[in-house]
Tab-separated table of C-alpha atoms in Angstrom:
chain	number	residue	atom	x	y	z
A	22	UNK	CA	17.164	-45.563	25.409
A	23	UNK	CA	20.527	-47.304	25.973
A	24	UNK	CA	23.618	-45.121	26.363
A	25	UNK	CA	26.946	-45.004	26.921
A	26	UNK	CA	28.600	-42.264	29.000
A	27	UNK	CA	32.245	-41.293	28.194
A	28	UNK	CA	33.486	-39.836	30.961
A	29	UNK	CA	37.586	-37.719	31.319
A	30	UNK	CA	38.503	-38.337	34.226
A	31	UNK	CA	40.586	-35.517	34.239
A	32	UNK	CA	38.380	-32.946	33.457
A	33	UNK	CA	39.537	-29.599	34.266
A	34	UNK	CA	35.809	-28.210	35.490
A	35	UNK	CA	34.240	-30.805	37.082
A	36	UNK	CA	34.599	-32.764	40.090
A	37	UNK	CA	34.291	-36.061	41.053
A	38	UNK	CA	30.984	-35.426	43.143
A	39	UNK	CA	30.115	-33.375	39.923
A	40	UNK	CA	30.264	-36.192	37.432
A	41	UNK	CA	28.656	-38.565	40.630
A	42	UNK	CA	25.436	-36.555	40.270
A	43	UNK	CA	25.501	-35.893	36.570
A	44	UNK	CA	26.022	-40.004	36.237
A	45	UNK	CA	22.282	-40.057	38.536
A	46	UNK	CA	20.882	-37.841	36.520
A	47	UNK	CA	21.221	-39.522	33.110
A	48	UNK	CA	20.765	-42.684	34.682
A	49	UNK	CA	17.115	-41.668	35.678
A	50	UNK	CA	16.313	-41.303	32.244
A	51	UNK	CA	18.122	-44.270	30.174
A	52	UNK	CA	20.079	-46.942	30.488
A	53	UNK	CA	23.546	-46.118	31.549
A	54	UNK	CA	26.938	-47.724	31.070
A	55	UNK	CA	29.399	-45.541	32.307
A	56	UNK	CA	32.756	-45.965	31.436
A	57	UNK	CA	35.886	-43.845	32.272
A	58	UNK	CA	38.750	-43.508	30.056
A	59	UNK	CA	42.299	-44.061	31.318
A	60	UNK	CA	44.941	-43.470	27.796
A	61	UNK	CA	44.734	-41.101	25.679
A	62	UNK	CA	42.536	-42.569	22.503
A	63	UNK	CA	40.560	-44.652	24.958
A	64	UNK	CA	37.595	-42.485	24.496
A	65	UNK	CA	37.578	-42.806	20.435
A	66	UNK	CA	38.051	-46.484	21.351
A	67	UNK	CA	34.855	-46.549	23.466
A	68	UNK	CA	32.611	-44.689	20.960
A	69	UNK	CA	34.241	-46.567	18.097
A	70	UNK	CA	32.648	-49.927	19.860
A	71	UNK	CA	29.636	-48.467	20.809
A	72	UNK	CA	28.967	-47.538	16.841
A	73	UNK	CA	29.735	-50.951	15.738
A	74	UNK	CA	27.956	-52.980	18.532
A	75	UNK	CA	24.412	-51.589	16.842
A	76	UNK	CA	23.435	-52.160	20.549
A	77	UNK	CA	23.835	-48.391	21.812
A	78	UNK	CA	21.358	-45.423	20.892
A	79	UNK	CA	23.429	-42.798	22.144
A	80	UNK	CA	27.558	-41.974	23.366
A	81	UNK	CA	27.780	-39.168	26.135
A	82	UNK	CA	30.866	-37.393	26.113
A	83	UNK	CA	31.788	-35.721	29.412
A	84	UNK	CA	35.225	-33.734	29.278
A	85	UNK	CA	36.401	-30.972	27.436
A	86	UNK	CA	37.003	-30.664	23.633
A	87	UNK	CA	39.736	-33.178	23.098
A	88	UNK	CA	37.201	-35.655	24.556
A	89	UNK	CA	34.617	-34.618	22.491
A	90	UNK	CA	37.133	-34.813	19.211
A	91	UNK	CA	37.615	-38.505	20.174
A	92	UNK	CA	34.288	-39.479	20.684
A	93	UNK	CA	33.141	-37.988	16.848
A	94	UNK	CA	36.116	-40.149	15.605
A	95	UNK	CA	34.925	-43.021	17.472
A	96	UNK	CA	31.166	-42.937	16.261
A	97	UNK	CA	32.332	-42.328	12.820
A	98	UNK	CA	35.211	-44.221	11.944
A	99	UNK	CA	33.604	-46.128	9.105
A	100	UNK	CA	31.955	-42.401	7.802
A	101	UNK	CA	28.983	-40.835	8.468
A	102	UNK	CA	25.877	-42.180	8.509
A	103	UNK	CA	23.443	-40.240	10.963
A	104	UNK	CA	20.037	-42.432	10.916
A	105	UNK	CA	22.032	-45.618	11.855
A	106	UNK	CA	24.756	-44.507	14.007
A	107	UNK	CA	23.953	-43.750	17.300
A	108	UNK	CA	23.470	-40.106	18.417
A	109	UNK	CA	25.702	-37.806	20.052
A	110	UNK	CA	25.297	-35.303	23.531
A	111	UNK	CA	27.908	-33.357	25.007
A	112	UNK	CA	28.528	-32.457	28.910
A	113	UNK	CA	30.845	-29.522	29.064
A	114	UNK	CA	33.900	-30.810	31.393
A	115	UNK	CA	36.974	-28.955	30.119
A	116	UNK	CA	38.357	-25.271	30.122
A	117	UNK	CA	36.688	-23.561	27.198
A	118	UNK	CA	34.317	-26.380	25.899
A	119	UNK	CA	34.070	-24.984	22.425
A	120	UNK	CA	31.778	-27.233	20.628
A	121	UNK	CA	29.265	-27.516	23.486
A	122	UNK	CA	28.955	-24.065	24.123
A	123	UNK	CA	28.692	-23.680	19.875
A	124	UNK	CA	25.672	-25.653	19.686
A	125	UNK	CA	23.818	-23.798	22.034
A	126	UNK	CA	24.285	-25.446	25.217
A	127	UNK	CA	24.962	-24.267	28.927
A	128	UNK	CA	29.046	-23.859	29.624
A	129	UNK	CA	27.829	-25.292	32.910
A	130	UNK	CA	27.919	-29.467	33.572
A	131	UNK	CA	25.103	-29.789	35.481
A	132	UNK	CA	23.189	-26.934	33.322
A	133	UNK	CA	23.875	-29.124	30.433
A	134	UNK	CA	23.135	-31.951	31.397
A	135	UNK	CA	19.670	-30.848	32.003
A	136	UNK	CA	19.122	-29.387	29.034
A	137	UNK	CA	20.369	-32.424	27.456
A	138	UNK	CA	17.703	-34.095	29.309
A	139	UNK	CA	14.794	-31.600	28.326
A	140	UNK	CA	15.863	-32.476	24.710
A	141	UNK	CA	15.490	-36.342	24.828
A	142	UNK	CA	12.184	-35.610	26.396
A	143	UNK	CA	11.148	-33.299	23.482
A	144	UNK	CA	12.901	-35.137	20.949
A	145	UNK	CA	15.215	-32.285	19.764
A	146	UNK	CA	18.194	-32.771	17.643
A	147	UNK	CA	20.226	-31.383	14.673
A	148	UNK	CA	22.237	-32.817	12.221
A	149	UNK	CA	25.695	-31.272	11.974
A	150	UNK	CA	28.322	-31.052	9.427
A	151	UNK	CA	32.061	-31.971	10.328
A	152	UNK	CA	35.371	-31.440	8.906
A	153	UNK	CA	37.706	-33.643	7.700
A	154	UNK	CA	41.282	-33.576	7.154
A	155	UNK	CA	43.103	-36.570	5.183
A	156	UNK	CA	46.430	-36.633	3.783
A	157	UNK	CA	47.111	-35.736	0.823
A	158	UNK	CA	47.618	-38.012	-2.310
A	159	UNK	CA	51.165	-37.862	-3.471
A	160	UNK	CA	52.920	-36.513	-0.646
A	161	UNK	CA	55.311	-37.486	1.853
A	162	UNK	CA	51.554	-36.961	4.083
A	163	UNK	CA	49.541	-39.034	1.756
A	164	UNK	CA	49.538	-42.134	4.713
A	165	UNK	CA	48.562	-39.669	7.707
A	166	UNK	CA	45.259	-41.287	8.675
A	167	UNK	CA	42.167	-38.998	8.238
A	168	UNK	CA	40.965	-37.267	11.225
A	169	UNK	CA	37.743	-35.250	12.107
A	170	UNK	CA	37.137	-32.366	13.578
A	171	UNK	CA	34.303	-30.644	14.725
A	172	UNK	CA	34.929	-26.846	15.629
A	173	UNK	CA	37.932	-25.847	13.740
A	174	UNK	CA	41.693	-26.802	12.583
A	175	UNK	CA	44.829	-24.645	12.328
A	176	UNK	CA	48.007	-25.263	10.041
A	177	UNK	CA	50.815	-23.184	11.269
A	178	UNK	CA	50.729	-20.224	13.924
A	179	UNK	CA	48.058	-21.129	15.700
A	180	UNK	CA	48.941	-24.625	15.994
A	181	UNK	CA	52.320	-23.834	17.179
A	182	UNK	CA	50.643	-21.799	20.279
A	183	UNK	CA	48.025	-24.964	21.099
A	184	UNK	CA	51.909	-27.187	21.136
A	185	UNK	CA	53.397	-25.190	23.300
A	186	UNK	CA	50.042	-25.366	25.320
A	187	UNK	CA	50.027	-28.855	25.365
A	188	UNK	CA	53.851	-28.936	26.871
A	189	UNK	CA	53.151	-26.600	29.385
A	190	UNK	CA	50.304	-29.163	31.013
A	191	UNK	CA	52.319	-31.785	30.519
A	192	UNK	CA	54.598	-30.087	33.196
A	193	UNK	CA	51.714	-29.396	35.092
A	194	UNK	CA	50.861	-26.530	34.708
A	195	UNK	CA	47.090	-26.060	34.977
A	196	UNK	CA	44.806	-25.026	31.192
A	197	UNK	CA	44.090	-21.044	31.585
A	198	UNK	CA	43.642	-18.728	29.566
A	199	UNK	CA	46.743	-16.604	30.938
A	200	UNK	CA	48.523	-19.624	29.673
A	201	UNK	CA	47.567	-19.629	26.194
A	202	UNK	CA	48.080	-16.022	25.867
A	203	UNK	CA	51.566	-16.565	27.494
A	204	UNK	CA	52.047	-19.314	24.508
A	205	UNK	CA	51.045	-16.486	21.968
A	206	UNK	CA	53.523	-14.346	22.626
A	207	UNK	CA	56.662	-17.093	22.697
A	208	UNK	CA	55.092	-18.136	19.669
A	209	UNK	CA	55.137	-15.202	18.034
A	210	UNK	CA	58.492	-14.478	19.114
A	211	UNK	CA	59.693	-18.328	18.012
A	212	UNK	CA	58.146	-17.734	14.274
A	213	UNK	CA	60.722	-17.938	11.831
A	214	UNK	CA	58.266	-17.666	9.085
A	215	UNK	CA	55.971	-13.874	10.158
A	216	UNK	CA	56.965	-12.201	7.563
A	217	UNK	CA	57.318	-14.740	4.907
A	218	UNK	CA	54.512	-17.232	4.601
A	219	UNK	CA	54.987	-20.887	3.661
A	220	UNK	CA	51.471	-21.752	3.054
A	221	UNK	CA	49.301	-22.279	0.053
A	222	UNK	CA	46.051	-23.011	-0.343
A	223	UNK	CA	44.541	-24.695	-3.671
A	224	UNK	CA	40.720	-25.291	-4.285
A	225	UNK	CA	39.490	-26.780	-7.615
A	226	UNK	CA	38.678	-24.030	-10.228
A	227	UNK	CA	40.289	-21.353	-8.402
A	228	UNK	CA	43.413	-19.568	-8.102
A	229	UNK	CA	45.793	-20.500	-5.057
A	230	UNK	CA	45.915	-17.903	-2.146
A	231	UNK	CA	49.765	-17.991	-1.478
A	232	UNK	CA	52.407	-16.882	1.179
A	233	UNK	CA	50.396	-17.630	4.047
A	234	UNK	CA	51.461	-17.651	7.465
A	235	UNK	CA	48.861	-19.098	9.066
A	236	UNK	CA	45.555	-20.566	7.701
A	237	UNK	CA	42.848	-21.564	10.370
A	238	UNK	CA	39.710	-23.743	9.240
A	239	UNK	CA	36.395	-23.189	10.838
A	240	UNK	CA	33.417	-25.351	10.817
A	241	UNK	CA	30.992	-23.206	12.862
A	242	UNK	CA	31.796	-20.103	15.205
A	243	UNK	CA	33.058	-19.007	16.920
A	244	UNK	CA	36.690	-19.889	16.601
A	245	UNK	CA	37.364	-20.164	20.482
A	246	UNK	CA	36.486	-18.165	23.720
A	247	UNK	CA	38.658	-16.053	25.836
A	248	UNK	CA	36.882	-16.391	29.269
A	249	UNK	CA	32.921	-15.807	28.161
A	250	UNK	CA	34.522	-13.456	24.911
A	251	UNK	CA	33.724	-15.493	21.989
A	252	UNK	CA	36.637	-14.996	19.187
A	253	UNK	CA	35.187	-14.811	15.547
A	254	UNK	CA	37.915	-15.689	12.504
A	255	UNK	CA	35.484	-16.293	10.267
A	256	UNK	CA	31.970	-15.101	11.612
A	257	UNK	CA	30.495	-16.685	8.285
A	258	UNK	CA	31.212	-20.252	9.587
A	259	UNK	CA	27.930	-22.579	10.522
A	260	UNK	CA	27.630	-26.728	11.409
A	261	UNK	CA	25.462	-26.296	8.071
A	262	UNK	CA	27.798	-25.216	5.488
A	263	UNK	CA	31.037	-26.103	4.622
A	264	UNK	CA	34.249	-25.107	5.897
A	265	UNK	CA	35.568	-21.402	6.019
A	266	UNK	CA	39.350	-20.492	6.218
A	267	UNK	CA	40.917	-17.213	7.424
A	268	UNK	CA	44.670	-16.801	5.890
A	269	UNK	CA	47.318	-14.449	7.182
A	270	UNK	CA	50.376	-13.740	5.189
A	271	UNK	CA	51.984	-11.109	7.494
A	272	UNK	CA	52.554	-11.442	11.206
A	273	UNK	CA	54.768	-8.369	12.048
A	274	UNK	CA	54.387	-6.908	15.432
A	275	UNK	CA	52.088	-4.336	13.680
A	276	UNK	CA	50.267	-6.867	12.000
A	277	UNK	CA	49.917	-9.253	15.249
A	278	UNK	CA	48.678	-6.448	17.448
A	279	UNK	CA	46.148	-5.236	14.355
A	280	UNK	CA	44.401	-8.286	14.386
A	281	UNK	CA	44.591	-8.987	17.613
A	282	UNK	CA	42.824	-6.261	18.603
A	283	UNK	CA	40.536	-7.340	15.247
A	284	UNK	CA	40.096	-11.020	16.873
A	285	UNK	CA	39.104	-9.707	20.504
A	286	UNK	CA	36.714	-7.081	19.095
A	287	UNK	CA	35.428	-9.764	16.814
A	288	UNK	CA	31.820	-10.183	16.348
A	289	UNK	CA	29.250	-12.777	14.506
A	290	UNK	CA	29.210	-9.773	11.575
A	291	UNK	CA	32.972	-9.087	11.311
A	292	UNK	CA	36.341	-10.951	11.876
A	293	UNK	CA	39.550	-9.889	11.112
A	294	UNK	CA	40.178	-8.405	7.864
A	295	UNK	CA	42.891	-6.065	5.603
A	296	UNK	CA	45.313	-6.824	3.022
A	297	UNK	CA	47.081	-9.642	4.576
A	298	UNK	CA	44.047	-11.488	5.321
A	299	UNK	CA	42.339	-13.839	2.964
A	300	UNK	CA	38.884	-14.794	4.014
A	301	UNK	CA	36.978	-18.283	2.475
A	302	UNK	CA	33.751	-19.284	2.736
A	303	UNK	CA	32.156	-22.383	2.979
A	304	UNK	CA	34.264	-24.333	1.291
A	305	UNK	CA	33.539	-28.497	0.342
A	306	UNK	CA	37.446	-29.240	-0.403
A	307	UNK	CA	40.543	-27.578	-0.440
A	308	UNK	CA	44.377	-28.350	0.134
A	309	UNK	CA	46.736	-26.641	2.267
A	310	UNK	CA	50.457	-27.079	0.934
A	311	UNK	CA	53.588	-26.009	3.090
A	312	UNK	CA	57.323	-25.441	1.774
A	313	UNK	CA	58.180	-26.470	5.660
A	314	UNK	CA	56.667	-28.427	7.874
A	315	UNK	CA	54.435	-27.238	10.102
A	316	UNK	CA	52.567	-27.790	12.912
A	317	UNK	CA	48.703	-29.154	12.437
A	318	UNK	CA	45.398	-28.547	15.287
A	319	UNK	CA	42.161	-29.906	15.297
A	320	UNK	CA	39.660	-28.973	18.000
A	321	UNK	CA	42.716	-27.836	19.766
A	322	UNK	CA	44.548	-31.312	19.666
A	323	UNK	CA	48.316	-30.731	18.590
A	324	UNK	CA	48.968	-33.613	15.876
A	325	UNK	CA	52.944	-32.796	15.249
A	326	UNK	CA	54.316	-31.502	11.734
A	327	UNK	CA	52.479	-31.480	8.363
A	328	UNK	CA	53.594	-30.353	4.843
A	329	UNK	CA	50.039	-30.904	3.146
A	330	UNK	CA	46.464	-31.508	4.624
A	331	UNK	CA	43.332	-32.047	2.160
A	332	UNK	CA	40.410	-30.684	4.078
A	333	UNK	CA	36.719	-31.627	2.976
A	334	UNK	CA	33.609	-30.355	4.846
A	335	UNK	CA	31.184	-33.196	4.994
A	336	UNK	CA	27.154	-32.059	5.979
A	337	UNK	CA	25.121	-33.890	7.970
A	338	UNK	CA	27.279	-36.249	9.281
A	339	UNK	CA	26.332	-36.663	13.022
A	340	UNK	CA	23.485	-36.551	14.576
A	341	UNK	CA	23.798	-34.505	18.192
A	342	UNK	CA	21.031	-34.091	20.957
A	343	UNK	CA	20.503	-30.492	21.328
């Protein structure tokens, strides 16, 4: 098997001596090229090669969730197309390592990596669905290049939280999880729009859900982790379906600290829910339209301000070694 390894350098869990041995390791069983990234995009760039080269049977991603993101937009920047293009495996390497740890595998590297390495033995793989979020036709958004996403996407709160995130490490501050609830709470007290929600979401055939505050797309569950808590929004959500949305149109204090409590007591039966929420379920296509602009996530990637997004959930579009 020939096989290119993506590796972050700056992945927050894992060492250099880590990734050393984990480079061995896959090297024992395949032929390796190992290649580490060094701009942001670089990764994407890698896979994107890899894909059209014909010459590669699988792309390695080691690093965290934005890593991960990259690589899937890499392998299928020309669309899906699972027999031809070449598989994907994922070694956990970041803080929370959603996707990984969603399919089933170790939040360990070097746990992973075995596992990984049982499953090319045995042959094992799935075939996942994705989401996809485009611009949409005849808005000022309409030229935003489409983007894929793998575990889920956020237009508005949530998103806001994951930017102020992604300013804090770019101060240098370190990716914890005492940061990101930090960033919750400035968010929340930031929102000009709690109480009154900008959002609405249209669907062929069906009425719009309006007023929304914040509407966050899932592709599988759970949404995120908090530590080793997994966080369900929408506990429906599987790589087999499409996509599922939960929308909030009230974020009072009450309402924050109701669901919150909702989200961290969350299970695979039952995510947050009342009056204000609006829960979707798998979903192929739907728009979300904004009086304001807002700010757009995917897999925990901040991509700046947005006043409509056309999401589509595409099955079976890449094939992963699990």
């Amino acid at each position: 098997m020939r096989a290119l390894l993506v590796v972050n350098p700056a992945a927050t869990t894992t060492s250099a001596r880590t990734r050393d041995v984990l480079l061995h390791a896959l090297a024992s069983e395949m032929k390796l090229e190992a290649v580490t990234t060094e701009y942001r995009g670089h990764a994407r760039d890698l896979a994107r090669q890899a894909a059209e080269s014909g010459n590669v049977d699988l792309v390695v991603a080691l690093g965290g969730d934005g890593t991960v993101n990259e690589v899937v937009n890499g392998l299928l920047h020309t669309g899906p197309d699972p027999e031809r293009l070449p598989g994907l495996a994922v070694v956990p390497g970041g803080s929370t390592n959603v996707f990984a740890r969603a399919l089933g595998l170790p939040n360990d590297a070097v746990e992973a990596t075995g596992a990984i390495l049982d499953a090319l033995r045995e042959g094992s793989e799935r075939t996942v669905g994705l989401g996809l979020a485009s611009g949409t036709p005849g808005t000022e958004d309409e030229a935003v290049p489409s983007r894929w996403f793998t575990f889920n996407a956020g237009l508005g709160f949530d998103a806001g939280v994951v930017g102020r995130v992604e300013q804090q490490r770019e101060q240098g501050k370190k990716s914890t999880h005492a940061l990101y609830v930090r960033q919750v709470v400035r968010q929340f007290l930031g929102e000009q729009h709690r109480r009154h929600g900008t959002i609405t979401l249209e669907q062929p055939g069906e009425d719009p859900v309006t007023d929304l505050v914040v509407a966050i797309v899932s592709n599988t569950k759970p949404w995120t982790y908090l530590g080793n808590r997994p966080m369900y929004t929408s506990p429906k959500a599987s790589f087999d379906k499409g996509l599922d949305v939960l929308g909030l149109s009230r974020l009072s204090s009450a309402a924050v600290a109701r669901y919150g409590t909702q989200l961290l007591t969350s299970s695979p039966e039952r995510g947050p829910h009342g009056k204000h929420a609006a829960a979707l379920h798998d979903l192929s296509e739907f728009t979300l339209h904004s009086k304001v602009p807002l700010p757009l996530q995917m897999d925990g990637d901040h991509l700046g301000l947005r006043t409509s997004v056309t999401f589509t959930g595409v099955r079976r579009a890449l094939r992963v070694i699990v």
